[in-house]
Amino acid sequence: GAVVWSPHRSRKFLARETARLTEVSRQVAEKKGVEEIDFSGAQVREYAETLAALQTMGQELTASLQAQWKMEQQQREQIFHFDEAAVFIIQLSHELKTPLAVIEGNADLLAEDEALTPEQREQVEAILRGTEQTRTYLLKIRAQVQTPLKYKRP
Protein backbone atom coordinates (compact mmCIF):
# COMPACT_ATOMS: atom_id res chain seq x y z
CA GLY A 1 0.00 0.00 0.00
CA ALA A 2 0.76 3.52 -0.72
CA VAL A 3 1.08 6.02 2.10
CA VAL A 4 -0.62 9.31 1.55
CA TRP A 5 0.95 12.34 3.15
CA SER A 6 -1.20 15.28 3.84
CA PRO A 7 0.20 18.79 4.39
CA HIS A 8 -1.06 18.62 7.97
CA ARG A 9 0.68 15.29 8.57
CA SER A 10 3.91 16.58 6.95
CA ARG A 11 3.84 19.71 9.04
CA LYS A 12 3.44 17.70 12.26
CA PHE A 13 6.23 15.32 11.22
CA LEU A 14 8.63 18.15 10.37
CA ALA A 15 7.65 20.00 13.56
CA ARG A 16 8.63 16.91 15.63
CA GLU A 17 11.92 16.58 13.73
CA THR A 18 12.67 20.29 14.13
CA ALA A 19 11.77 20.19 17.84
CA ARG A 20 14.21 17.28 18.26
CA LEU A 21 16.94 19.24 16.48
CA THR A 22 16.20 22.35 18.54
CA GLU A 23 16.32 20.39 21.80
CA VAL A 24 19.68 18.80 20.97
CA SER A 25 21.06 22.21 19.93
CA ARG A 26 19.92 23.69 23.24
CA GLN A 27 21.59 20.90 25.21
CA VAL A 28 24.87 21.36 23.31
CA ALA A 29 24.68 25.14 23.85
CA GLU A 30 24.19 24.55 27.59
CA LYS A 31 27.42 22.50 27.52
CA LYS A 32 25.58 19.45 28.76
CA GLY A 33 27.82 16.37 28.74
CA VAL A 34 27.92 14.93 25.22
CA GLU A 35 27.46 11.43 26.62
CA GLU A 36 24.16 12.55 28.16
CA ILE A 37 22.65 13.82 24.89
CA ASP A 38 20.74 11.48 22.56
CA PHE A 39 21.77 12.42 19.03
CA SER A 40 19.86 9.59 17.36
CA GLY A 41 16.31 9.30 16.14
CA ALA A 42 16.11 11.75 13.24
CA GLN A 43 14.08 10.34 10.36
CA VAL A 44 14.95 13.00 7.80
CA ARG A 45 18.45 12.52 6.35
CA GLU A 46 19.33 16.23 6.56
CA TYR A 47 18.21 16.36 10.18
CA ALA A 48 20.22 13.22 10.97
CA GLU A 49 23.28 14.85 9.38
CA THR A 50 22.70 17.99 11.42
CA LEU A 51 22.42 15.93 14.60
CA ALA A 52 25.66 14.13 13.72
CA ALA A 53 27.34 17.52 13.18
CA LEU A 54 26.00 18.71 16.55
CA GLN A 55 27.37 15.57 18.16
CA THR A 56 30.81 16.24 16.67
CA MET A 57 30.60 19.87 17.75
CA GLY A 58 29.62 18.80 21.26
CA GLN A 59 32.53 16.36 21.45
CA GLU A 60 34.96 19.03 20.26
CA LEU A 61 33.52 21.53 22.73
CA THR A 62 33.92 19.00 25.53
CA ALA A 63 37.52 18.29 24.52
CA SER A 64 38.25 22.02 24.29
CA LEU A 65 36.74 22.71 27.72
CA GLN A 66 38.68 19.81 29.24
CA ALA A 67 41.93 21.10 27.71
CA GLN A 68 41.17 24.60 29.00
CA TRP A 69 40.40 23.24 32.46
CA LYS A 70 43.65 21.25 32.46
CA MET A 71 45.64 24.33 31.40
CA GLU A 72 44.01 26.44 34.13
CA GLN A 73 44.76 23.71 36.68
CA GLN A 74 48.41 23.66 35.59
CA GLN A 75 48.57 27.45 35.90
CA ARG A 76 47.12 27.26 39.42
CA GLU A 77 49.73 24.63 40.32
CA GLN A 78 52.52 26.78 38.86
CA ILE A 79 51.31 29.76 40.88
CA PHE A 80 51.18 27.58 44.00
CA HIS A 81 54.74 26.34 43.42
CA PHE A 82 55.89 29.89 42.67
CA ASP A 83 54.28 31.05 45.91
CA GLU A 84 56.09 28.33 47.88
CA ALA A 85 59.43 29.22 46.28
CA ALA A 86 58.82 32.95 46.78
CA VAL A 87 57.99 32.51 50.45
CA PHE A 88 61.12 30.38 50.88
CA ILE A 89 63.30 33.04 49.21
CA ILE A 90 61.76 35.82 51.30
CA GLN A 91 62.31 33.85 54.51
CA LEU A 92 65.85 32.92 53.50
CA SER A 93 66.76 36.52 52.69
CA HIS A 94 65.36 37.57 56.06
CA GLU A 95 67.33 34.85 57.87
CA LEU A 96 70.56 35.93 56.14
CA LYS A 97 70.18 39.51 57.36
CA THR A 98 71.13 38.63 60.98
CA PRO A 99 74.44 36.87 60.30
CA LEU A 100 75.23 39.55 57.73
CA ALA A 101 74.65 42.25 60.37
CA VAL A 102 76.93 40.39 62.80
CA ILE A 103 79.72 40.15 60.19
CA GLU A 104 79.30 43.82 59.32
CA GLY A 105 79.30 44.88 62.98
CA ASN A 106 82.47 42.92 63.74
CA ALA A 107 84.14 44.29 60.60
CA ASP A 108 83.17 47.85 61.67
CA LEU A 109 84.79 47.23 65.07
CA LEU A 110 87.91 45.89 63.41
CA ALA A 111 88.02 48.91 61.08
CA GLU A 112 88.19 51.21 64.13
CA ASP A 113 91.36 49.49 65.36
CA GLU A 114 94.25 51.82 64.55
CA ALA A 115 96.78 49.01 65.04
CA LEU A 116 95.70 47.25 61.80
CA THR A 117 98.32 46.82 59.16
CA PRO A 118 97.48 48.16 55.67
CA GLU A 119 96.89 44.59 54.49
CA GLN A 120 94.51 43.88 57.39
CA ARG A 121 92.69 47.20 56.79
CA GLU A 122 92.26 46.25 53.13
CA GLN A 123 90.78 42.89 54.11
CA VAL A 124 88.36 44.51 56.61
CA GLU A 125 87.27 47.00 53.93
CA ALA A 126 86.75 44.07 51.53
CA ILE A 127 84.54 42.41 54.17
CA LEU A 128 82.52 45.64 54.56
CA ARG A 129 82.13 46.01 50.78
CA GLY A 130 81.09 42.36 50.56
CA THR A 131 78.45 42.71 53.27
CA GLU A 132 77.04 45.82 51.56
CA GLN A 133 76.93 44.06 48.19
CA THR A 134 75.27 41.03 49.76
CA ARG A 135 72.67 43.22 51.51
CA THR A 136 71.90 44.99 48.21
CA TYR A 137 71.67 41.65 46.40
CA LEU A 138 69.28 40.24 49.03
CA LEU A 139 67.07 43.35 48.81
CA LYS A 140 66.91 43.04 45.01
CA ILE A 141 66.02 39.35 45.19
CA ARG A 142 63.35 40.03 47.79
CA ALA A 143 61.87 42.86 45.68
CA GLN A 144 61.85 40.68 42.56
CA VAL A 145 59.98 37.92 44.37
CA GLN A 146 57.54 40.16 46.25
CA THR A 147 56.43 42.21 43.22
CA PRO A 148 54.65 39.30 41.44
CA LEU A 149 53.08 38.25 44.74
CA LYS A 150 51.61 41.74 45.22
CA TYR A 151 50.09 42.05 41.75
CA LYS A 152 49.22 38.45 40.98
CA ARG A 153 45.84 38.34 42.68
CA PRO A 154 43.11 40.95 43.08
XYZ file of C-alpha atoms in Angstrom:
154
model
C 0.000 0.000 0.000
C 0.762 3.521 -0.717
C 1.083 6.018 2.100
C -0.622 9.309 1.548
C 0.953 12.339 3.146
C -1.204 15.277 3.840
C 0.199 18.792 4.387
C -1.061 18.618 7.965
C 0.684 15.290 8.573
C 3.906 16.575 6.946
C 3.843 19.713 9.042
C 3.436 17.703 12.262
C 6.229 15.321 11.220
C 8.626 18.153 10.375
C 7.650 20.005 13.564
C 8.629 16.908 15.630
C 11.916 16.581 13.727
C 12.666 20.288 14.135
C 11.773 20.187 17.841
C 14.206 17.278 18.263
C 16.942 19.237 16.476
C 16.200 22.353 18.537
C 16.320 20.394 21.797
C 19.678 18.796 20.970
C 21.057 22.213 19.934
C 19.915 23.691 23.244
C 21.588 20.899 25.208
C 24.867 21.359 23.310
C 24.678 25.141 23.853
C 24.193 24.550 27.589
C 27.423 22.502 27.520
C 25.583 19.450 28.761
C 27.823 16.368 28.738
C 27.918 14.928 25.221
C 27.465 11.426 26.618
C 24.155 12.550 28.162
C 22.647 13.815 24.893
C 20.741 11.481 22.559
C 21.770 12.421 19.028
C 19.857 9.591 17.359
C 16.309 9.296 16.143
C 16.108 11.745 13.239
C 14.082 10.344 10.360
C 14.949 13.003 7.800
C 18.448 12.523 6.349
C 19.332 16.228 6.560
C 18.213 16.361 10.177
C 20.225 13.218 10.971
C 23.280 14.845 9.378
C 22.704 17.985 11.424
C 22.424 15.928 14.601
C 25.659 14.134 13.720
C 27.342 17.522 13.183
C 25.997 18.706 16.546
C 27.372 15.573 18.165
C 30.805 16.244 16.668
C 30.604 19.875 17.747
C 29.619 18.802 21.261
C 32.531 16.360 21.453
C 34.960 19.031 20.258
C 33.518 21.534 22.725
C 33.921 19.000 25.532
C 37.521 18.290 24.518
C 38.247 22.021 24.289
C 36.742 22.705 27.715
C 38.681 19.808 29.239
C 41.928 21.103 27.705
C 41.170 24.601 28.998
C 40.404 23.243 32.465
C 43.652 21.249 32.458
C 45.636 24.329 31.397
C 44.006 26.439 34.133
C 44.757 23.709 36.676
C 48.410 23.658 35.588
C 48.566 27.454 35.898
C 47.119 27.256 39.421
C 49.726 24.628 40.320
C 52.520 26.782 38.861
C 51.308 29.760 40.878
C 51.181 27.577 44.000
C 54.739 26.339 43.417
C 55.892 29.893 42.669
C 54.279 31.047 45.914
C 56.088 28.333 47.875
C 59.427 29.222 46.278
C 58.818 32.946 46.776
C 57.991 32.508 50.447
C 61.116 30.381 50.883
C 63.298 33.037 49.209
C 61.760 35.820 51.296
C 62.313 33.850 54.512
C 65.855 32.918 53.498
C 66.761 36.522 52.693
C 65.363 37.572 56.055
C 67.330 34.850 57.869
C 70.562 35.934 56.143
C 70.179 39.513 57.365
C 71.126 38.631 60.975
C 74.443 36.867 60.302
C 75.231 39.549 57.732
C 74.652 42.253 60.366
C 76.929 40.389 62.801
C 79.718 40.153 60.189
C 79.303 43.818 59.320
C 79.300 44.883 62.981
C 82.468 42.920 63.735
C 84.140 44.293 60.596
C 83.167 47.846 61.666
C 84.788 47.229 65.070
C 87.914 45.887 63.407
C 88.025 48.910 61.080
C 88.188 51.213 64.125
C 91.361 49.489 65.358
C 94.254 51.823 64.551
C 96.775 49.014 65.037
C 95.701 47.253 61.803
C 98.317 46.815 59.158
C 97.477 48.165 55.674
C 96.895 44.594 54.488
C 94.509 43.883 57.393
C 92.689 47.197 56.795
C 92.262 46.255 53.129
C 90.778 42.886 54.112
C 88.365 44.512 56.612
C 87.273 46.997 53.934
C 86.752 44.072 51.529
C 84.537 42.409 54.171
C 82.518 45.637 54.555
C 82.125 46.006 50.782
C 81.086 42.360 50.556
C 78.449 42.707 53.270
C 77.042 45.824 51.561
C 76.931 44.062 48.187
C 75.269 41.031 49.762
C 72.672 43.218 51.510
C 71.896 44.990 48.210
C 71.673 41.652 46.400
C 69.278 40.239 49.027
C 67.072 43.350 48.811
C 66.911 43.039 45.015
C 66.024 39.351 45.193
C 63.349 40.027 47.785
C 61.869 42.863 45.684
C 61.846 40.681 42.557
C 59.976 37.924 44.370
C 57.541 40.165 46.248
C 56.427 42.210 43.216
C 54.650 39.305 41.438
C 53.082 38.250 44.738
C 51.610 41.745 45.218
C 50.092 42.053 41.755
C 49.222 38.445 40.982
C 45.841 38.342 42.681
C 43.109 40.954 43.079
